[in-house]
CSV table of C-alpha atoms in Angstrom, one decimal:
chain,number,residue,atom,x,y,z
D,157,MET,CA,43.3,22.5,-71.9
D,158,PRO,CA,41.7,23.1,-75.3
D,159,ILE,CA,43.2,21.6,-78.4
D,160,ALA,CA,44.3,24.8,-80.1
D,161,THR,CA,47.0,26.7,-81.9
D,162,VAL,CA,47.7,29.9,-79.8
D,163,ASN,CA,50.5,32.1,-81.0
D,164,PRO,CA,52.7,32.6,-77.9
D,165,ALA,CA,54.2,35.7,-79.5
D,166,ASN,CA,51.0,37.6,-79.2
D,167,GLY,CA,48.5,35.4,-77.4
D,168,GLU,CA,46.2,35.1,-80.5
D,169,THR,CA,44.1,31.9,-80.9
D,170,LEU,CA,44.5,30.9,-84.5
D,171,ARG,CA,42.7,27.6,-84.7
D,172,THR,CA,40.8,25.3,-82.4
D,173,PHE,CA,40.1,21.6,-82.9
D,174,ASP,CA,37.5,19.2,-81.5
D,175,ALA,CA,38.8,16.3,-79.5
D,176,LEU,CA,38.1,12.8,-80.9
D,177,GLY,CA,35.0,11.1,-79.6
D,178,GLU,CA,34.9,7.5,-78.3
D,179,ALA,CA,33.8,6.1,-81.7
D,180,GLU,CA,36.6,7.9,-83.5
D,181,ILE,CA,39.2,6.7,-81.0
D,182,GLU,CA,37.8,3.1,-81.4
D,183,GLN,CA,38.2,3.4,-85.2
D,184,LYS,CA,41.9,4.5,-84.8
D,185,LEU,CA,42.7,1.7,-82.3
D,186,ASP,CA,41.2,-0.9,-84.6
D,187,ALA,CA,43.1,0.6,-87.6
D,188,ALA,CA,46.3,0.3,-85.6
D,189,ARG,CA,45.7,-3.3,-84.8
D,190,THR,CA,44.8,-4.2,-88.4
D,191,ALA,CA,47.9,-2.3,-89.7
D,192,PHE,CA,50.2,-4.1,-87.3
D,193,ARG,CA,49.1,-7.6,-88.3
D,194,LYS,CA,50.4,-7.0,-91.8
D,195,TYR,CA,53.2,-4.4,-91.2
D,196,ARG,CA,55.0,-6.6,-88.7
D,197,THR,CA,55.7,-9.1,-91.5
D,198,SER,CA,57.3,-6.5,-93.8
D,199,GLY,CA,61.1,-6.6,-94.3
D,200,PHE,CA,63.7,-4.0,-93.4
D,201,ALA,CA,64.2,-3.0,-97.0
D,202,GLU,CA,60.5,-2.1,-97.4
D,203,ARG,CA,60.4,-0.2,-94.1
D,204,ALA,CA,63.6,1.6,-94.9
D,205,GLY,CA,62.2,2.7,-98.3
D,206,LEU,CA,59.1,4.1,-96.6
D,207,LEU,CA,61.1,5.9,-93.9
D,208,ASN,CA,63.5,7.4,-96.4
D,209,ALA,CA,60.5,8.6,-98.4
D,210,ALA,CA,59.2,10.3,-95.3
D,211,ALA,CA,62.6,11.9,-94.8
D,212,GLY,CA,62.6,13.2,-98.3
D,213,LEU,CA,59.2,14.8,-97.9
D,214,LEU,CA,60.1,16.4,-94.6
D,215,GLU,CA,63.2,17.8,-96.2
D,216,GLU,CA,61.0,19.4,-98.9
D,217,ASP,CA,58.6,20.7,-96.2
D,218,ILE,CA,61.3,22.2,-93.8
D,219,GLN,CA,60.4,25.9,-94.4
D,220,ASP,CA,56.6,25.4,-93.9
D,221,ILE,CA,56.7,23.0,-90.9
D,222,ALA,CA,59.3,25.2,-89.2
D,223,ARG,CA,56.9,28.2,-89.4
D,224,THR,CA,54.1,26.0,-88.1
D,225,MET,CA,56.2,24.9,-85.1
D,226,THR,CA,57.2,28.5,-84.4
D,227,THR,CA,53.6,29.7,-84.6
D,228,GLU,CA,52.4,27.0,-82.2
D,229,MET,CA,55.1,27.0,-79.5
D,230,GLY,CA,57.3,30.1,-80.1
D,231,LYS,CA,60.8,28.8,-80.8
D,232,PRO,CA,62.9,30.9,-83.2
D,233,VAL,CA,62.2,29.9,-86.7
D,234,LYS,CA,65.9,29.2,-87.4
D,235,ALA,CA,65.9,26.7,-84.5
D,236,ALA,CA,62.7,25.2,-85.9
D,237,ARG,CA,64.4,24.6,-89.2
D,238,ALA,CA,67.3,23.0,-87.5
D,239,GLU,CA,65.0,20.7,-85.6
D,240,ALA,CA,63.3,19.5,-88.8
D,241,ALA,CA,66.7,18.9,-90.4
D,242,LYS,CA,67.7,16.9,-87.4
D,243,CYS,CA,64.6,14.7,-87.9
D,244,VAL,CA,65.5,14.1,-91.5
D,245,LYS,CA,69.0,12.9,-90.5
D,246,ALA,CA,67.5,10.6,-87.7
D,247,MET,CA,65.1,9.0,-90.1
D,248,ARG,CA,67.8,8.3,-92.6
D,249,TRP,CA,70.1,7.0,-89.9
D,250,TYR,CA,67.5,4.5,-88.7
D,251,ALA,CA,66.6,3.5,-92.2
D,252,THR,CA,70.3,2.6,-92.8
D,253,HIS,CA,71.1,1.0,-89.4
D,254,ALA,CA,67.9,-0.7,-88.1
D,255,GLN,CA,68.6,-4.1,-89.6
D,256,GLU,CA,72.1,-4.3,-88.0
D,257,LEU,CA,70.8,-3.0,-84.7
D,258,LEU,CA,68.1,-5.7,-84.6
D,259,ALA,CA,70.2,-8.5,-86.0
D,260,ASP,CA,69.8,-11.8,-84.3
D,261,GLU,CA,72.1,-12.3,-81.4
D,262,ARG,CA,73.9,-15.7,-81.6
D,263,PRO,CA,75.8,-17.1,-78.6
D,264,ARG,CA,78.7,-19.4,-79.3
D,265,PRO,CA,77.6,-23.0,-80.0
D,266,GLU,CA,79.7,-24.3,-77.1
D,267,ASP,CA,77.8,-21.9,-74.7
D,268,VAL,CA,74.4,-23.5,-75.4
D,269,LYS,CA,75.5,-27.0,-76.1
D,270,ASP,CA,75.3,-28.0,-72.4
D,271,ALA,CA,71.7,-26.7,-72.4
D,272,GLY,CA,70.9,-29.4,-74.9
D,273,ALA,CA,70.6,-27.0,-77.9
D,274,THR,CA,72.0,-27.7,-81.3
D,275,ARG,CA,71.8,-24.0,-81.8
D,276,ALA,CA,70.0,-21.0,-80.3
D,277,TYR,CA,69.7,-17.3,-80.9
D,278,VAL,CA,67.8,-14.2,-79.9
D,279,ARG,CA,65.5,-12.4,-82.3
D,280,TYR,CA,63.9,-9.0,-81.8
D,281,ARG,CA,60.3,-8.9,-82.8
D,282,PRO,CA,57.9,-5.9,-82.7
D,283,LEU,CA,55.4,-5.5,-79.9
D,284,GLY,CA,52.5,-3.8,-81.6
D,285,ALA,CA,50.9,-0.4,-81.2
D,286,VAL,CA,53.0,2.0,-79.1
D,287,LEU,CA,51.2,5.0,-77.6
D,288,ALA,CA,53.5,8.1,-77.6
D,289,VAL,CA,52.5,10.9,-75.2
D,290,MET,CA,54.7,13.8,-76.4
D,291,PRO,CA,55.4,17.4,-75.3
D,292,TRP,CA,55.3,20.6,-77.2
D,293,ASN,CA,58.9,21.9,-76.7
D,294,PHE,CA,60.4,19.9,-79.6
D,295,PRO,CA,57.2,19.0,-81.3
D,296,LEU,CA,58.8,17.3,-84.3
D,297,TRP,CA,62.0,15.8,-82.9
D,298,GLN,CA,60.4,14.3,-79.8
D,299,VAL,CA,58.0,12.3,-82.0
D,300,VAL,CA,60.5,11.3,-84.7
D,301,ARG,CA,63.0,10.0,-82.3
D,302,PHE,CA,60.3,7.6,-81.1
D,303,ALA,CA,58.6,7.0,-84.5
D,304,ALA,CA,61.7,6.3,-86.7
D,305,PRO,CA,63.0,3.4,-84.6
D,306,ALA,CA,59.5,2.1,-83.7
D,307,LEU,CA,58.4,1.9,-87.3
D,308,MET,CA,61.7,0.4,-88.5
D,309,ALA,CA,61.3,-2.3,-85.8
D,310,GLY,CA,57.8,-3.2,-87.3
D,311,ASN,CA,55.7,-1.5,-84.6
D,312,VAL,CA,52.9,1.0,-85.4
D,313,GLY,CA,52.5,4.3,-83.6
D,314,LEU,CA,49.7,6.2,-81.9
D,315,LEU,CA,50.6,9.9,-81.1
D,316,LYS,CA,48.9,11.8,-78.4
D,317,HIS,CA,50.7,15.1,-78.8
D,318,ALA,CA,50.5,18.2,-76.5
D,319,SER,CA,47.3,20.1,-77.0
D,320,ASN,CA,49.0,23.3,-78.0
D,321,VAL,CA,50.7,21.8,-81.1
D,322,PRO,CA,47.8,20.2,-83.0
D,323,GLN,CA,48.9,21.3,-86.5
D,324,THR,CA,52.3,19.8,-86.0
D,325,ALA,CA,50.7,16.6,-84.8
D,326,MET,CA,48.5,16.3,-87.8
D,327,TYR,CA,51.4,17.1,-90.1
D,328,LEU,CA,53.2,14.1,-88.8
D,329,GLU,CA,50.3,11.7,-89.5
D,330,GLY,CA,50.1,13.2,-93.0
D,331,LEU,CA,53.8,12.9,-93.5
D,332,PHE,CA,53.9,9.2,-92.9
D,333,ARG,CA,50.8,8.6,-95.0
D,334,ARG,CA,52.2,10.6,-97.9
D,335,ALA,CA,55.4,8.5,-97.7
D,336,GLY,CA,53.4,5.4,-98.4
D,337,PHE,CA,53.2,3.8,-94.9
D,338,PRO,CA,50.1,1.5,-94.8
D,339,ALA,CA,47.0,3.0,-93.3
D,340,GLY,CA,47.0,2.8,-89.6
D,341,CYS,CA,50.7,2.6,-89.2
D,342,PHE,CA,51.0,6.1,-87.7
D,343,GLN,CA,48.0,8.0,-86.4
D,344,THR,CA,47.6,11.2,-84.5
D,345,LEU,CA,45.0,11.2,-81.7
D,346,LEU,CA,43.6,14.6,-81.1
D,347,VAL,CA,42.5,14.0,-77.5
D,348,GLY,CA,43.0,15.6,-74.1
D,349,SER,CA,45.1,14.2,-71.3
D,350,GLY,CA,42.0,12.7,-69.7
D,351,ALA,CA,41.6,10.2,-72.5
D,352,VAL,CA,45.1,8.8,-72.2
D,353,GLU,CA,44.3,6.2,-69.4
D,354,ALA,CA,41.5,4.5,-71.3
D,355,ILE,CA,43.7,4.3,-74.5
D,356,LEU,CA,46.6,2.9,-72.6
D,357,ARG,CA,44.5,0.3,-70.9
D,358,ASP,CA,43.1,-0.9,-74.2
D,359,PRO,CA,44.5,-4.3,-75.1
D,360,ARG,CA,45.2,-3.1,-78.7
D,361,VAL,CA,47.9,-0.9,-77.2
D,362,ALA,CA,51.1,-2.8,-76.4
D,363,ALA,CA,53.3,-0.2,-74.8
D,364,ALA,CA,53.8,3.5,-74.2
D,365,THR,CA,56.5,6.1,-74.3
D,366,LEU,CA,56.3,9.5,-72.7
D,367,THR,CA,58.4,12.6,-72.8
D,368,GLY,CA,57.2,15.3,-70.4
D,369,SER,CA,56.7,16.3,-66.8
D,370,GLU,CA,57.2,14.2,-63.8
D,371,PRO,CA,53.5,14.2,-62.9
D,372,ALA,CA,52.6,13.1,-66.4
D,373,GLY,CA,55.2,10.3,-66.2
D,374,ARG,CA,54.0,9.1,-62.9
D,375,SER,CA,50.4,8.9,-64.3
D,376,VAL,CA,51.3,7.0,-67.4
D,377,ALA,CA,53.7,4.7,-65.6
D,378,SER,CA,51.1,3.9,-62.9
D,379,VAL,CA,48.5,2.9,-65.5
D,380,ALA,CA,51.0,1.0,-67.6
D,381,GLY,CA,52.2,-0.8,-64.5
D,382,ASP,CA,48.7,-1.8,-63.6
D,383,GLU,CA,48.2,-3.2,-67.1
D,384,VAL,CA,51.8,-4.7,-67.1
D,385,LYS,CA,52.8,-2.8,-70.2
D,386,HIS,CA,56.3,-1.7,-71.0
D,387,THR,CA,57.1,2.1,-70.8
D,388,VAL,CA,60.0,4.4,-71.5
D,389,LEU,CA,59.9,7.7,-69.7
D,390,GLU,CA,62.0,10.8,-70.4
D,391,LEU,CA,61.0,13.4,-67.8
D,392,GLY,CA,62.5,16.6,-66.5
D,393,GLY,CA,66.0,17.7,-66.1
D,394,SER,CA,68.1,20.2,-64.2
D,395,ASP,CA,71.4,19.6,-65.8
D,396,PRO,CA,74.6,20.9,-64.2
D,397,PHE,CA,77.3,22.7,-66.1
D,398,LEU,CA,80.6,22.4,-64.3
D,399,VAL,CA,83.6,24.7,-65.1
D,400,MET,CA,87.0,23.8,-63.7
D,401,PRO,CA,90.2,25.8,-63.7
D,402,SER,CA,91.8,24.0,-66.7
D,403,ALA,CA,88.8,24.8,-68.9
D,404,ASP,CA,88.8,27.2,-71.9
D,405,VAL,CA,86.7,29.7,-70.0
D,406,ALA,CA,85.8,31.9,-72.9
D,407,ARG,CA,84.5,29.0,-74.9
D,408,ALA,CA,82.7,27.5,-71.9
D,409,ALA,CA,80.9,30.8,-71.3
D,410,ARG,CA,79.8,31.1,-74.9
D,411,THR,CA,78.5,27.6,-74.9
D,412,ALA,CA,76.8,28.1,-71.6
D,413,VAL,CA,74.6,30.9,-73.0
D,414,THR,CA,73.5,28.6,-75.9
D,415,ALA,CA,73.1,25.7,-73.5
D,416,ARG,CA,70.8,27.7,-71.2
D,417,VAL,CA,68.6,29.5,-73.8
D,418,GLN,CA,68.2,26.8,-76.5
D,419,ASN,CA,64.6,26.5,-77.4
D,420,ASN,CA,63.9,29.6,-75.3
D,421,GLY,CA,65.2,27.8,-72.3
D,422,GLN,CA,62.5,25.2,-72.5
D,423,SER,CA,64.5,22.0,-72.9
D,424,CYS,CA,64.9,19.1,-70.5
D,425,ILE,CA,68.6,18.8,-71.4
D,426,ALA,CA,69.3,22.5,-71.3
D,427,ALA,CA,72.0,23.3,-68.8
D,428,LYS,CA,70.4,25.1,-65.9
D,429,ARG,CA,72.8,25.0,-62.9
D,430,PHE,CA,76.2,26.5,-63.6
D,431,ILE,CA,78.7,25.3,-61.1
D,432,VAL,CA,82.0,27.2,-61.4
D,433,HIS,CA,85.4,26.8,-59.6
D,434,ALA,CA,86.4,29.8,-57.6
D,435,ASP,CA,89.6,30.2,-59.6
D,436,VAL,CA,87.7,31.0,-62.8
D,437,TYR,CA,84.3,32.1,-61.3
D,438,ASP,CA,84.7,35.8,-61.9
D,439,GLU,CA,85.9,35.5,-65.5
D,440,PHE,CA,83.2,33.0,-66.3
D,441,ALA,CA,80.4,35.0,-64.6
D,442,GLU,CA,81.4,38.2,-66.4
D,443,ARG,CA,81.4,36.6,-69.8
D,444,PHE,CA,78.3,34.6,-69.2
D,445,ILE,CA,76.3,37.6,-68.0
D,446,VAL,CA,77.4,39.7,-71.0
D,447,GLY,CA,76.4,36.9,-73.3
D,448,MET,CA,73.0,36.6,-71.8
D,449,ARG,CA,72.4,40.3,-71.9
D,450,ASP,CA,73.4,40.5,-75.5
D,451,LEU,CA,70.8,38.0,-76.7
D,452,THR,CA,68.1,39.4,-79.0
D,453,VAL,CA,64.6,38.7,-77.5
D,454,GLY,CA,61.7,39.2,-79.9
D,455,ASP,CA,59.6,37.9,-82.7
D,456,PRO,CA,60.5,34.3,-83.3
D,457,MET,CA,59.7,34.6,-87.0
D,458,GLN,CA,62.6,37.0,-87.4
D,459,GLU,CA,66.0,35.4,-88.3
D,460,SER,CA,67.8,37.8,-85.9
D,461,THR,CA,65.9,36.6,-82.8
D,462,ASP,CA,67.8,34.5,-80.3
D,463,VAL,CA,65.0,34.0,-77.7
D,464,GLY,CA,61.3,33.9,-78.4
D,465,PRO,CA,58.4,33.7,-76.0
D,466,LEU,CA,57.6,30.9,-73.6
D,467,ALA,CA,55.1,28.5,-75.0
D,468,SER,CA,52.3,29.4,-72.7
D,469,GLU,CA,51.2,32.1,-70.3
D,470,GLN,CA,51.1,29.5,-67.4
D,471,GLY,CA,54.7,28.5,-68.3
D,472,ARG,CA,55.8,32.1,-67.8
D,473,ALA,CA,53.8,32.5,-64.6
D,474,ASP,CA,55.5,29.3,-63.2
D,475,LEU,CA,58.9,30.7,-64.1
D,476,GLU,CA,58.1,34.1,-62.5
D,477,GLU,CA,57.1,32.3,-59.3
D,478,LEU,CA,60.4,30.4,-59.1
D,479,VAL,CA,62.4,33.6,-59.6
D,480,ALA,CA,60.3,35.5,-57.1
D,481,ASP,CA,60.8,32.8,-54.5
D,482,ALA,CA,64.5,32.8,-54.9
D,483,VAL,CA,64.8,36.6,-54.8
D,484,GLY,CA,62.6,36.8,-51.8
D,485,LYS,CA,64.9,34.4,-50.0
D,486,GLY,CA,68.0,36.3,-50.8
D,487,ALA,CA,69.1,35.4,-54.4
D,488,ASP,CA,70.8,38.2,-56.4
D,489,VAL,CA,69.7,39.0,-60.0
D,490,LEU,CA,72.8,39.5,-62.1
D,491,CYS,CA,70.8,40.2,-65.3
D,492,GLY,CA,67.2,40.0,-66.5
D,493,GLY,CA,64.8,38.9,-63.8
D,494,GLY,CA,61.5,39.9,-65.4
D,495,ARG,CA,59.6,40.6,-68.6
D,496,PRO,CA,61.6,42.3,-71.3
D,497,GLU,CA,60.7,45.9,-72.3
D,498,GLY,CA,60.7,47.6,-75.6
D,499,LEU,CA,59.4,44.7,-77.7
D,500,GLY,CA,56.8,46.9,-79.4
D,501,PRO,CA,53.0,46.9,-79.3
D,502,GLU,CA,52.6,43.8,-81.6
D,503,LEU,CA,54.4,41.6,-79.0
D,504,GLU,CA,53.3,43.2,-75.8
D,505,ARG,CA,50.7,40.4,-75.2
D,506,GLY,CA,53.3,37.7,-75.9
D,507,TRP,CA,54.7,35.4,-73.2
D,508,PHE,CA,58.3,36.7,-73.1
D,509,TYR,CA,60.8,36.5,-70.3
D,510,ALA,CA,64.2,38.1,-70.3
D,511,PRO,CA,67.4,35.9,-70.1
D,512,THR,CA,68.2,35.9,-66.4
D,513,VAL,CA,71.1,34.9,-64.2
D,514,LEU,CA,70.7,34.4,-60.5
D,515,THR,CA,73.3,33.8,-57.8
D,516,GLY,CA,73.3,33.4,-54.1
D,517,ILE,CA,71.2,30.3,-54.4
D,518,THR,CA,70.5,28.3,-51.2
D,519,THR,CA,69.0,24.9,-50.6
D,520,GLY,CA,65.8,26.5,-49.2
D,521,MET,CA,64.9,28.0,-52.5
D,522,ARG,CA,62.5,26.2,-54.8
D,523,ILE,CA,64.8,26.9,-57.8
D,524,HIS,CA,67.5,24.8,-56.2
D,525,ARG,CA,65.3,21.7,-56.5
D,526,GLU,CA,62.9,22.4,-59.2
D,527,GLU,CA,63.3,22.5,-63.0
D,528,THR,CA,63.4,26.0,-64.5
D,529,PHE,CA,61.7,25.8,-67.9
D,530,GLY,CA,62.7,29.1,-69.4
D,531,PRO,CA,65.8,31.2,-69.9
D,532,VAL,CA,66.8,31.5,-66.2
D,533,ALA,CA,70.2,30.3,-65.1
D,534,THR,CA,71.5,29.7,-61.5
D,535,LEU,CA,75.2,30.3,-60.9
D,536,TYR,CA,77.2,28.7,-58.1
D,537,ARG,CA,80.7,29.1,-56.8
D,538,VAL,CA,82.6,26.0,-55.6
D,539,GLU,CA,86.1,25.4,-54.2
D,540,GLY,CA,86.9,22.1,-55.9
D,541,LEU,CA,85.8,19.2,-58.0
D,542,GLU,CA,84.5,17.2,-55.0
D,543,GLN,CA,82.2,20.1,-54.0
D,544,ALA,CA,81.1,20.6,-57.6
D,545,VAL,CA,80.1,17.0,-58.1
D,546,GLU,CA,78.3,16.9,-54.8
D,547,LEU,CA,76.3,20.0,-55.8
D,548,ALA,CA,75.7,18.6,-59.3
D,549,ASN,CA,74.2,15.5,-57.7
D,550,ASP,CA,72.1,17.4,-55.2
D,551,SER,CA,69.1,17.3,-57.5
D,552,PRO,CA,66.1,15.0,-57.9
D,553,PHE,CA,66.9,14.9,-61.6
D,554,GLY,CA,69.6,13.1,-63.5
D,555,LEU,CA,69.1,13.6,-67.2
D,556,SER,CA,72.5,14.8,-68.5
D,557,SER,CA,75.5,16.9,-67.4
D,558,ASN,CA,78.2,19.1,-68.9
D,559,VAL,CA,81.8,19.3,-67.6
D,560,TRP,CA,84.5,21.7,-68.8
D,561,THR,CA,88.0,20.5,-67.9
D,562,ARG,CA,91.2,19.5,-69.6
D,563,ASP,CA,92.3,17.5,-66.6
D,564,ALA,CA,92.3,13.7,-67.3
D,565,ASP,CA,91.8,12.8,-63.6
D,566,GLU,CA,88.8,15.1,-63.4
D,567,VAL,CA,87.3,13.5,-66.5
D,568,ARG,CA,87.6,10.0,-65.0
D,569,ARG,CA,86.1,11.1,-61.7
D,570,CYS,CA,83.2,12.8,-63.4
D,571,VAL,CA,82.4,9.8,-65.5
D,572,ARG,CA,82.4,7.7,-62.4
D,573,ASP,CA,80.6,10.0,-60.0
D,574,LEU,CA,78.1,12.2,-61.8
D,575,GLU,CA,74.5,10.8,-61.4
D,576,ALA,CA,73.2,11.4,-64.9
D,577,GLY,CA,72.3,9.6,-68.1
D,578,GLY,CA,75.1,11.4,-70.0
D,579,VAL,CA,78.3,13.3,-69.3
D,580,PHE,CA,79.4,15.7,-72.0
D,581,PHE,CA,82.9,17.1,-71.8
D,582,ASN,CA,83.9,20.5,-73.2
D,583,GLY,CA,80.7,20.8,-75.3
D,584,MET,CA,76.9,21.1,-75.0
D,585,THR,CA,74.6,18.2,-74.3
D,586,ALA,CA,72.7,17.1,-77.4
D,587,SER,CA,70.8,14.0,-78.5
D,588,HIS,CA,72.0,12.0,-81.5
D,589,PRO,CA,70.5,8.9,-83.1
D,590,ALA,CA,73.7,6.9,-82.7
D,591,LEU,CA,73.8,7.5,-78.9
D,592,PRO,CA,71.3,6.3,-76.2
D,593,PHE,CA,69.4,9.1,-74.6
D,594,GLY,CA,67.6,9.1,-71.2
D,595,GLY,CA,68.1,9.7,-67.5
D,596,VAL,CA,68.2,8.4,-64.0
D,597,LYS,CA,66.4,9.4,-60.7
D,598,ARG,CA,63.3,11.4,-61.5
D,599,SER,CA,64.4,12.1,-65.0
D,600,GLY,CA,62.9,8.8,-66.0
D,601,TYR,CA,64.0,5.4,-67.1
D,602,GLY,CA,64.7,3.5,-70.3
D,603,ARG,CA,66.5,4.9,-73.3
D,604,GLU,CA,65.6,6.4,-76.6
D,605,LEU,CA,67.7,6.4,-79.8
D,606,ALA,CA,70.7,4.2,-80.8
D,607,GLY,CA,70.3,0.4,-80.4
D,608,GLN,CA,68.7,0.7,-77.0
D,609,GLY,CA,66.0,2.9,-78.4
D,610,ILE,CA,65.0,0.6,-81.2
D,611,ARG,CA,65.1,-2.5,-79.0
D,612,ALA,CA,63.0,-0.7,-76.3
D,613,PHE,CA,59.8,-1.8,-77.9
D,614,CYS,CA,60.8,-5.2,-79.1
D,615,ASN,CA,60.2,-8.7,-77.7
D,616,ALA,CA,63.6,-10.3,-77.3
D,617,THR,CA,62.6,-13.8,-78.3
D,618,THR,CA,64.8,-16.7,-77.4
D,619,VAL,CA,64.8,-19.3,-80.3
D,620,TRP,CA,66.1,-22.7,-79.2
D,621,TYR,CA,66.6,-25.9,-81.2
D,622,GLY,CA,66.9,-29.3,-79.5
D,623,SER,CA,67.3,-30.8,-82.9
D,624,GLU,CA,67.4,-29.4,-86.4
D,625,PRO,CA,64.2,-29.5,-88.4
D,626,ALA,CA,64.4,-31.0,-91.9
D,627,ALA,CA,64.5,-27.5,-93.4
D,628,ALA,CA,65.3,-25.1,-90.6
D,629,SER,CA,64.4,-21.5,-91.4
D,630,SER,CA,65.9,-18.7,-89.3
């Protein structure tokens, strides 16, 4: 795949970039190693000052970087601004809380006395250069939620971003440089996917984090495993959205629309499978379909647009294949089901797909097992909570889940039984810096954000004293 900015709203190639050569990659890896040797000794106050400076610059740049993101991957510009603002908040959150999150852990003296220790504690130390292989769907947020905690922990970052968002990737390197981070602390590698293995195997790279597809995750995890390097993987999702009789159905249906089409439907944590109790199925389905039909599809640069184009022509083709397979095997199209009409000649070459609702889904359909990365929802009717949970868990993925109920017993059972990295009640799944984010099953392993995220790329070092030095320094 070429490294290029191609506007998905009209298919126009705006800029192309040459991939780094071996000598240039070597220079960047050496710069990362050199930067880490000094940066690892910096204090939390110094790091926080740098990260807060980056947050301030990003806040000033929100309008421009939002338009860049929209141009490169097609999300509505209002959503791009919101993404950038979220990154600002996450940077400031980690600048404020990193020191307490990485504070030494000290067991009670009596718990280590029988081990012969006068005292002992655990200190979190940075690992080194972390390679981040990141996707295009949230081109700023996906990077910042790795970079902010990694940099605050004293690590340095190497970003291999998706090949269709090169300008966003270069912006990020420039942002941290302008904020005053030492040279080599955060670098963008404009390389294709074929270069990842050699970079990851390089001894100057300590660990890797990947957000993306299951095949990409398998590839990176395989190489990292062979090199015995730590990885965090956040892969696909096919999140269930359960609606039970006690729910506020009108609010659930409104939220369901947003949950399905956020980011033009191209989000791992977007709700994709809507599992509704028979008692409220008809009401929910009617409200949900009306909401999906009423969405404005069009130019993502327009403030009135709710759904822009898919990020690539191949992405739309993949979505069309899933829908065609389902319809060919008996699924019913309740709305949408194809390319929207009436967008005008300036957008006729764009990669748009109409918000779609399918029902009559069976286990033999690909869409029942595969992730739909676009504005297509599948709607199921169930007779009770047990059937709803069973259907929700009937997926290779387990990223997050949504449950709409006001029944306390149903809440307890869903927390206990849903196979997912998160259970969100009466609201839409979202990531937040104060809460760990990640999944189970084929949605990956490890956690980003919160304390788990900042400690993911640290060496938990046990420090043990058999006797006290003359001037012990901790």
